Amino acid sequence: YYIGYDKLKTLMKESAVSDSGSKKNKKGKDAEEFTDRDENIFVSALDSELEKVYTFQTSQYNQLLKRIEEVENKVSSMNLEDAAGSKDKFDWTGLQTELENILSESKELDHFARLNFTGFQKIVIKHDRIHPNYSSVKALLSIRLKELPFHSEDYSPLLHRISNLYSFLRENISSASYLSNIGSQRGSASLPNASTSVSSVTAHEDA
């Protein structure tokens, strides 16, 4: 679900013939030719990667919202006035664990968006520098990011709802030590690990 950074680099043909017409690349090897067809393939692949990242990020964010809503519904269904009742039977441990997991996964998703945004920015800058005779892909990316703004999701409302639920726990649990600190952010994250190609996004300084 991460940007295929190395795939895009390959399609961009870094060793293509330079403007000077040299038949050798920087390493002295025969340079590849970068054609209009290559440009179209690269732009199409770039857009496909953007669609993939946006679809995944949006899906994951909506799932987090749904999970928060489910927790809120469970809490609202409690009868705290029933001395015999639902308060003592409520699964406080499960509620705490779910909140911690949602908080952890929210941070992971935010990191996912930031990492991919950096990757897209670096690859288009590299393209525009290597192939100045073609239209700026950076400008195209800016337009598409307005249509698929995976990088600008506002997590404040989600975090505010999580905070309210933590407050509810603190107010209703019998032992304050039962709750872990909100900053501990224990729990498992469900996002997939970044691939080797994504690691190269931050490793390459020549972009």
PDB file of N, CA, C and O in Angstrom, residues 32-91:
ATOM      1  N   GLU A  32      20.248   5.230 -21.591  1.00  0.00           N
ATOM      2  CA  GLU A  32      18.975   4.834 -22.173  1.00  0.00           C
ATOM      3  C   GLU A  32      18.299   6.049 -22.803  1.00  0.00           C
ATOM      4  O   GLU A  32      18.553   7.182 -22.440  1.00  0.00           O
ATOM      5  N   GLU A  33      17.434   5.765 -23.745  1.00  0.00           N
ATOM      6  CA  GLU A  33      16.635   6.831 -24.344  1.00  0.00           C
ATOM      7  C   GLU A  33      15.307   6.927 -23.602  1.00  0.00           C
ATOM      8  O   GLU A  33      14.680   5.922 -23.278  1.00  0.00           O
ATOM      9  N   PHE A  34      14.890   8.143 -23.299  1.00  0.00           N
ATOM     10  CA  PHE A  34      13.614   8.376 -22.625  1.00  0.00           C
ATOM     11  C   PHE A  34      12.665   9.005 -23.634  1.00  0.00           C
ATOM     12  O   PHE A  34      12.867  10.118 -24.098  1.00  0.00           O
ATOM     13  N   THR A  35      11.631   8.271 -24.009  1.00  0.00           N
ATOM     14  CA  THR A  35      10.732   8.686 -25.084  1.00  0.00           C
ATOM     15  C   THR A  35       9.414   9.231 -24.530  1.00  0.00           C
ATOM     16  O   THR A  35       9.143   9.159 -23.333  1.00  0.00           O
ATOM     17  N   ASP A  36       8.586   9.731 -25.449  1.00  0.00           N
ATOM     18  CA  ASP A  36       7.250  10.197 -25.055  1.00  0.00           C
ATOM     19  C   ASP A  36       6.443   9.043 -24.452  1.00  0.00           C
ATOM     20  O   ASP A  36       5.658   9.242 -23.520  1.00  0.00           O
ATOM     21  N   ARG A  37       6.632   7.868 -25.006  1.00  0.00           N
ATOM     22  CA  ARG A  37       5.924   6.694 -24.471  1.00  0.00           C
ATOM     23  C   ARG A  37       6.369   6.416 -23.039  1.00  0.00           C
ATOM     24  O   ARG A  37       5.548   6.109 -22.165  1.00  0.00           O
ATOM     25  N   ASP A  38       7.665   6.538 -22.788  1.00  0.00           N
ATOM     26  CA  ASP A  38       8.181   6.346 -21.429  1.00  0.00           C
ATOM     27  C   ASP A  38       7.578   7.370 -20.474  1.00  0.00           C
ATOM     28  O   ASP A  38       7.236   7.047 -19.333  1.00  0.00           O
ATOM     29  N   GLU A  39       7.457   8.586 -20.944  1.00  0.00           N
ATOM     30  CA  GLU A  39       6.871   9.642 -20.115  1.00  0.00           C
ATOM     31  C   GLU A  39       5.419   9.311 -19.765  1.00  0.00           C
ATOM     32  O   GLU A  39       4.989   9.467 -18.612  1.00  0.00           O
ATOM     33  N   ASN A  40       4.675   8.866 -20.739  1.00  0.00           N
ATOM     34  CA  ASN A  40       3.270   8.521 -20.497  1.00  0.00           C
ATOM     35  C   ASN A  40       3.137   7.356 -19.522  1.00  0.00           C
ATOM     36  O   ASN A  40       2.246   7.349 -18.664  1.00  0.00           O
ATOM     37  N   ILE A  41       4.024   6.389 -19.658  1.00  0.00           N
ATOM     38  CA  ILE A  41       3.999   5.243 -18.744  1.00  0.00           C
ATOM     39  C   ILE A  41       4.315   5.693 -17.324  1.00  0.00           C
ATOM     40  O   ILE A  41       3.657   5.268 -16.357  1.00  0.00           O
ATOM     41  N   PHE A  42       5.303   6.570 -17.193  1.00  0.00           N
ATOM     42  CA  PHE A  42       5.683   7.058 -15.868  1.00  0.00           C
ATOM     43  C   PHE A  42       4.538   7.832 -15.221  1.00  0.00           C
ATOM     44  O   PHE A  42       4.207   7.616 -14.045  1.00  0.00           O
ATOM     45  N   VAL A  43       3.938   8.738 -15.961  1.00  0.00           N
ATOM     46  CA  VAL A  43       2.843   9.560 -15.420  1.00  0.00           C
ATOM     47  C   VAL A  43       1.660   8.686 -15.024  1.00  0.00           C
ATOM     48  O   VAL A  43       1.035   8.902 -13.982  1.00  0.00           O
ATOM     49  N   SER A  44       1.361   7.694 -15.856  1.00  0.00           N
ATOM     50  CA  SER A  44       0.259   6.786 -15.553  1.00  0.00           C
ATOM     51  C   SER A  44       0.539   5.986 -14.284  1.00  0.00           C
ATOM     52  O   SER A  44      -0.348   5.806 -13.437  1.00  0.00           O
ATOM     53  N   ALA A  45       1.774   5.522 -14.148  1.00  0.00           N
ATOM     54  CA  ALA A  45       2.155   4.747 -12.959  1.00  0.00           C
ATOM     55  C   ALA A  45       2.129   5.622 -11.718  1.00  0.00           C
ATOM     56  O   ALA A  45       1.704   5.181 -10.641  1.00  0.00           O
ATOM     57  N   LEU A  46       2.568   6.851 -11.857  1.00  0.00           N
ATOM     58  CA  LEU A  46       2.549   7.790 -10.738  1.00  0.00           C
ATOM     59  C   LEU A  46       1.117   8.008 -10.245  1.00  0.00           C
ATOM     60  O   LEU A  46       0.842   7.989  -9.044  1.00  0.00           O
ATOM     61  N   ASP A  47       0.209   8.190 -11.187  1.00  0.00           N
ATOM     62  CA  ASP A  47      -1.192   8.414 -10.825  1.00  0.00           C
ATOM     63  C   ASP A  47      -1.795   7.165 -10.188  1.00  0.00           C
ATOM     64  O   ASP A  47      -2.584   7.261  -9.240  1.00  0.00           O
ATOM     65  N   SER A  48      -1.406   6.012 -10.678  1.00  0.00           N
ATOM     66  CA  SER A  48      -1.893   4.756 -10.126  1.00  0.00           C
ATOM     67  C   SER A  48      -1.422   4.575  -8.679  1.00  0.00           C
ATOM     68  O   SER A  48      -2.186   4.128  -7.813  1.00  0.00           O
ATOM     69  N   GLU A  49      -0.176   4.932  -8.431  1.00  0.00           N
ATOM     70  CA  GLU A  49       0.362   4.848  -7.070  1.00  0.00           C
ATOM     71  C   GLU A  49      -0.377   5.800  -6.135  1.00  0.00           C
ATOM     72  O   GLU A  49      -0.665   5.466  -4.980  1.00  0.00           O
ATOM     73  N   LEU A  50      -0.683   6.974  -6.627  1.00  0.00           N
ATOM     74  CA  LEU A  50      -1.406   7.956  -5.825  1.00  0.00           C
ATOM     75  C   LEU A  50      -2.804   7.453  -5.479  1.00  0.00           C
ATOM     76  O   LEU A  50      -3.265   7.586  -4.340  1.00  0.00           O
ATOM     77  N   GLU A  51      -3.474   6.870  -6.460  1.00  0.00           N
ATOM     78  CA  GLU A  51      -4.805   6.308  -6.228  1.00  0.00           C
ATOM     79  C   GLU A  51      -4.736   5.197  -5.179  1.00  0.00           C
ATOM     80  O   GLU A  51      -5.606   5.100  -4.301  1.00  0.00           O
ATOM     81  N   LYS A  52      -3.713   4.361  -5.274  1.00  0.00           N
ATOM     82  CA  LYS A  52      -3.553   3.244  -4.340  1.00  0.00           C
ATOM     83  C   LYS A  52      -3.372   3.745  -2.907  1.00  0.00           C
ATOM     84  O   LYS A  52      -4.048   3.259  -1.987  1.00  0.00           O
ATOM     85  N   VAL A  53      -2.505   4.704  -2.729  1.00  0.00           N
ATOM     86  CA  VAL A  53      -2.240   5.243  -1.393  1.00  0.00           C
ATOM     87  C   VAL A  53      -3.476   5.938  -0.831  1.00  0.00           C
ATOM     88  O   VAL A  53      -3.839   5.740   0.334  1.00  0.00           O
ATOM     89  N   TYR A  54      -4.133   6.720  -1.657  1.00  0.00           N
ATOM     90  CA  TYR A  54      -5.323   7.454  -1.208  1.00  0.00           C
ATOM     91  C   TYR A  54      -6.434   6.485  -0.794  1.00  0.00           C
ATOM     92  O   TYR A  54      -7.078   6.673   0.252  1.00  0.00           O
ATOM     93  N   THR A  55      -6.663   5.466  -1.605  1.00  0.00           N
ATOM     94  CA  THR A  55      -7.719   4.502  -1.309  1.00  0.00           C
ATOM     95  C   THR A  55      -7.462   3.792   0.008  1.00  0.00           C
ATOM     96  O   THR A  55      -8.367   3.626   0.837  1.00  0.00           O
ATOM     97  N   PHE A  56      -6.222   3.389   0.223  1.00  0.00           N
ATOM     98  CA  PHE A  56      -5.881   2.680   1.456  1.00  0.00           C
ATOM     99  C   PHE A  56      -6.006   3.607   2.669  1.00  0.00           C
ATOM    100  O   PHE A  56      -6.596   3.230   3.692  1.00  0.00           O
ATOM    101  N   GLN A  57      -5.463   4.806   2.565  1.00  0.00           N
ATOM    102  CA  GLN A  57      -5.500   5.740   3.693  1.00  0.00           C
ATOM    103  C   GLN A  57      -6.940   6.078   4.067  1.00  0.00           C
ATOM    104  O   GLN A  57      -7.295   6.101   5.256  1.00  0.00           O
ATOM    105  N   THR A  58      -7.765   6.338   3.071  1.00  0.00           N
ATOM    106  CA  THR A  58      -9.165   6.684   3.326  1.00  0.00           C
ATOM    107  C   THR A  58      -9.907   5.532   3.970  1.00  0.00           C
ATOM    108  O   THR A  58     -10.685   5.716   4.916  1.00  0.00           O
ATOM    109  N   SER A  59      -9.669   4.320   3.471  1.00  0.00           N
ATOM    110  CA  SER A  59     -10.314   3.140   4.018  1.00  0.00           C
ATOM    111  C   SER A  59      -9.935   2.928   5.481  1.00  0.00           C
ATOM    112  O   SER A  59     -10.799   2.662   6.335  1.00  0.00           O
ATOM    113  N   GLN A  60      -8.643   3.057   5.775  1.00  0.00           N
ATOM    114  CA  GLN A  60      -8.176   2.848   7.140  1.00  0.00           C
ATOM    115  C   GLN A  60      -8.721   3.912   8.090  1.00  0.00           C
ATOM    116  O   GLN A  60      -9.118   3.613   9.228  1.00  0.00           O
ATOM    117  N   TYR A  61      -8.771   5.153   7.632  1.00  0.00           N
ATOM    118  CA  TYR A  61      -9.279   6.239   8.474  1.00  0.00           C
ATOM    119  C   TYR A  61     -10.759   6.019   8.781  1.00  0.00           C
ATOM    120  O   TYR A  61     -11.201   6.201   9.922  1.00  0.00           O
ATOM    121  N   ASN A  62     -11.522   5.626   7.785  1.00  0.00           N
ATOM    122  CA  ASN A  62     -12.949   5.381   7.990  1.00  0.00           C
ATOM    123  C   ASN A  62     -13.182   4.215   8.949  1.00  0.00           C
ATOM    124  O   ASN A  62     -14.146   4.230   9.734  1.00  0.00           O
ATOM    125  N   GLN A  63     -12.312   3.219   8.890  1.00  0.00           N
ATOM    126  CA  GLN A  63     -12.424   2.096   9.822  1.00  0.00           C
ATOM    127  C   GLN A  63     -12.174   2.547  11.257  1.00  0.00           C
ATOM    128  O   GLN A  63     -12.844   2.079  12.195  1.00  0.00           O
ATOM    129  N   LEU A  64     -11.206   3.433  11.429  1.00  0.00           N
ATOM    130  CA  LEU A  64     -10.934   3.963  12.768  1.00  0.00           C
ATOM    131  C   LEU A  64     -12.131   4.744  13.299  1.00  0.00           C
ATOM    132  O   LEU A  64     -12.489   4.626  14.476  1.00  0.00           O
ATOM    133  N   LEU A  65     -12.740   5.535  12.438  1.00  0.00           N
ATOM    134  CA  LEU A  65     -13.933   6.288  12.841  1.00  0.00           C
ATOM    135  C   LEU A  65     -15.061   5.344  13.249  1.00  0.00           C
ATOM    136  O   LEU A  65     -15.776   5.591  14.236  1.00  0.00           O
ATOM    137  N   LYS A  66     -15.213   4.266  12.502  1.00  0.00           N
ATOM    138  CA  LYS A  66     -16.265   3.298  12.807  1.00  0.00           C
ATOM    139  C   LYS A  66     -16.015   2.631  14.153  1.00  0.00           C
ATOM    140  O   LYS A  66     -16.953   2.420  14.949  1.00  0.00           O
ATOM    141  N   ARG A  67     -14.767   2.300  14.428  1.00  0.00           N
ATOM    142  CA  ARG A  67     -14.433   1.662  15.696  1.00  0.00           C
ATOM    143  C   ARG A  67     -14.662   2.594  16.880  1.00  0.00           C
ATOM    144  O   ARG A  67     -15.122   2.176  17.946  1.00  0.00           O
ATOM    145  N   ILE A  68     -14.328   3.865  16.693  1.00  0.00           N
ATOM    146  CA  ILE A  68     -14.577   4.855  17.745  1.00  0.00           C
ATOM    147  C   ILE A  68     -16.080   4.971  18.003  1.00  0.00           C
ATOM    148  O   ILE A  68     -16.524   5.042  19.158  1.00  0.00           O
ATOM    149  N   GLU A  69     -16.843   4.997  16.941  1.00  0.00           N
ATOM    150  CA  GLU A  69     -18.297   5.098  17.078  1.00  0.00           C
ATOM    151  C   GLU A  69     -18.862   3.890  17.822  1.00  0.00           C
ATOM    152  O   GLU A  69     -19.784   4.034  18.651  1.00  0.00           O
ATOM    153  N   GLU A  70     -18.326   2.713  17.549  1.00  0.00           N
ATOM    154  CA  GLU A  70     -18.786   1.516  18.237  1.00  0.00           C
ATOM    155  C   GLU A  70     -18.490   1.589  19.732  1.00  0.00           C
ATOM    156  O   GLU A  70     -19.312   1.190  20.569  1.00  0.00           O
ATOM    157  N   VAL A  71     -17.305   2.106  20.088  1.00  0.00           N
ATOM    158  CA  VAL A  71     -16.960   2.263  21.507  1.00  0.00           C
ATOM    159  C   VAL A  71     -17.890   3.280  22.163  1.00  0.00           C
ATOM    160  O   VAL A  71     -18.382   3.074  23.276  1.00  0.00           O
ATOM    161  N   GLU A  72     -18.137   4.384  21.461  1.00  0.00           N
ATOM    162  CA  GLU A  72     -19.034   5.415  22.001  1.00  0.00           C
ATOM    163  C   GLU A  72     -20.441   4.858  22.224  1.00  0.00           C
ATOM    164  O   GLU A  72     -21.103   5.202  23.222  1.00  0.00           O
ATOM    165  N   ASN A  73     -20.897   4.021  21.318  1.00  0.00           N
ATOM    166  CA  ASN A  73     -22.223   3.433  21.460  1.00  0.00           C
ATOM    167  C   ASN A  73     -22.292   2.495  22.666  1.00  0.00           C
ATOM    168  O   ASN A  73     -23.302   2.458  23.386  1.00  0.00           O
ATOM    169  N   LYS A  74     -21.215   1.736  22.891  1.00  0.00           N
ATOM    170  CA  LYS A  74     -21.178   0.850  24.058  1.00  0.00           C
ATOM    171  C   LYS A  74     -21.224   1.657  25.348  1.00  0.00           C
ATOM    172  O   LYS A  74     -21.925   1.304  26.299  1.00  0.00           O
ATOM    173  N   VAL A  75     -20.466   2.741  25.369  1.00  0.00           N
ATOM    174  CA  VAL A  75     -20.419   3.586  26.561  1.00  0.00           C
ATOM    175  C   VAL A  75     -21.770   4.242  26.824  1.00  0.00           C
ATOM    176  O   VAL A  75     -22.258   4.286  27.954  1.00  0.00           O
ATOM    177  N   SER A  76     -22.383   4.741  25.766  1.00  0.00           N
ATOM    178  CA  SER A  76     -23.663   5.437  25.924  1.00  0.00           C
ATOM    179  C   SER A  76     -24.782   4.496  26.341  1.00  0.00           C
ATOM    180  O   SER A  76     -25.801   4.924  26.885  1.00  0.00           O
ATOM    181  N   SER A  77     -24.599   3.193  26.098  1.00  0.00           N
ATOM    182  CA  SER A  77     -25.635   2.221  26.449  1.00  0.00           C
ATOM    183  C   SER A  77     -25.558   1.787  27.907  1.00  0.00           C
ATOM    184  O   SER A  77     -26.444   1.087  28.398  1.00  0.00           O
ATOM    185  N   MET A  78     -24.513   2.196  28.597  1.00  0.00           N
ATOM    186  CA  MET A  78     -24.358   1.832  30.000  1.00  0.00           C
ATOM    187  C   MET A  78     -25.350   2.582  30.875  1.00  0.00           C
ATOM    188  O   MET A  78     -25.664   3.745  30.638  1.00  0.00           O
ATOM    189  N   ASN A  79     -25.821   1.909  31.899  1.00  0.00           N
ATOM    190  CA  ASN A  79     -26.704   2.527  32.889  1.00  0.00           C
ATOM    191  C   ASN A  79     -25.903   2.741  34.168  1.00  0.00           C
ATOM    192  O   ASN A  79     -25.860   1.889  35.053  1.00  0.00           O
ATOM    193  N   LEU A  80     -25.251   3.889  34.273  1.00  0.00           N
ATOM    194  CA  LEU A  80     -24.384   4.164  35.410  1.00  0.00           C
ATOM    195  C   LEU A  80     -25.160   4.384  36.698  1.00  0.00           C
ATOM    196  O   LEU A  80     -24.581   4.406  37.787  1.00  0.00           O
ATOM    197  N   GLU A  81     -26.456   4.590  36.569  1.00  0.00           N
ATOM    198  CA  GLU A  81     -27.273   4.824  37.754  1.00  0.00           C
ATOM    199  C   GLU A  81     -27.735   3.512  38.390  1.00  0.00           C
ATOM    200  O   GLU A  81     -28.282   3.513  39.496  1.00  0.00           O
ATOM    201  N   ASP A  82     -27.525   2.426  37.681  1.00  0.00           N
ATOM    202  CA  ASP A  82     -27.957   1.123  38.182  1.00  0.00           C
ATOM    203  C   ASP A  82     -26.893   0.575  39.132  1.00  0.00           C
ATOM    204  O   ASP A  82     -25.859   0.080  38.708  1.00  0.00           O
ATOM    205  N   ALA A  83     -27.172   0.682  40.403  1.00  0.00           N
ATOM    206  CA  ALA A  83     -26.166   0.305  41.400  1.00  0.00           C
ATOM    207  C   ALA A  83     -25.749  -1.149  41.287  1.00  0.00           C
ATOM    208  O   ALA A  83     -24.627  -1.526  41.628  1.00  0.00           O
ATOM    209  N   ALA A  84     -26.673  -1.968  40.829  1.00  0.00           N
ATOM    210  CA  ALA A  84     -26.377  -3.394  40.753  1.00  0.00           C
ATOM    211  C   ALA A  84     -25.753  -3.775  39.433  1.00  0.00           C
ATOM    212  O   ALA A  84     -25.373  -4.923  39.246  1.00  0.00           O
ATOM    213  N   GLY A  85     -25.756  -2.778  38.542  1.00  0.00           N
ATOM    214  CA  GLY A  85     -25.759  -3.208  37.168  1.00  0.00           C
ATOM    215  C   GLY A  85     -24.587  -3.059  36.281  1.00  0.00           C
ATOM    216  O   GLY A  85     -23.532  -3.572  36.512  1.00  0.00           O
ATOM    217  N   SER A  86     -24.847  -2.379  35.171  1.00  0.00           N
ATOM    218  CA  SER A  86     -23.990  -2.499  33.996  1.00  0.00           C
ATOM    219  C   SER A  86     -22.592  -1.964  34.231  1.00  0.00           C
ATOM    220  O   SER A  86     -21.663  -2.370  33.555  1.00  0.00           O
ATOM    221  N   LYS A  87     -22.425  -1.060  35.181  1.00  0.00           N
ATOM    222  CA  LYS A  87     -21.103  -0.489  35.410  1.00  0.00           C
ATOM    223  C   LYS A  87     -20.113  -1.559  35.838  1.00  0.00           C
ATOM    224  O   LYS A  87     -18.973  -1.601  35.371  1.00  0.00           O
ATOM    225  N   ASP A  88     -20.553  -2.427  36.773  1.00  0.00           N
ATOM    226  CA  ASP A  88     -19.661  -3.485  37.250  1.00  0.00           C
ATOM    227  C   ASP A  88     -19.459  -4.581  36.211  1.00  0.00           C
ATOM    228  O   ASP A  88     -18.460  -5.291  36.232  1.00  0.00           O
ATOM    229  N   LYS A  89     -20.411  -4.754  35.330  1.00  0.00           N
ATOM    230  CA  LYS A  89     -20.325  -5.804  34.319  1.00  0.00           C
ATOM    231  C   LYS A  89     -19.621  -5.337  33.040  1.00  0.00           C
ATOM    232  O   LYS A  89     -19.330  -6.155  32.167  1.00  0.00           O
ATOM    233  N   PHE A  90     -19.359  -4.038  32.953  1.00  0.00           N
ATOM    234  CA  PHE A  90     -18.789  -3.498  31.711  1.00  0.00           C
ATOM    235  C   PHE A  90     -17.346  -3.974  31.537  1.00  0.00           C
ATOM    236  O   PHE A  90     -16.584  -4.084  32.498  1.00  0.00           O
ATOM    237  N   ASP A  91     -16.969  -4.243  30.311  1.00  0.00           N
ATOM    238  CA  ASP A  91     -15.612  -4.718  29.996  1.00  0.00           C
ATOM    239  C   ASP A  91     -14.654  -3.531  29.911  1.00  0.00           C
ATOM    240  O   ASP A  91     -14.325  -3.052  28.827  1.00  0.00           O
TER     241      ASP A  91
END
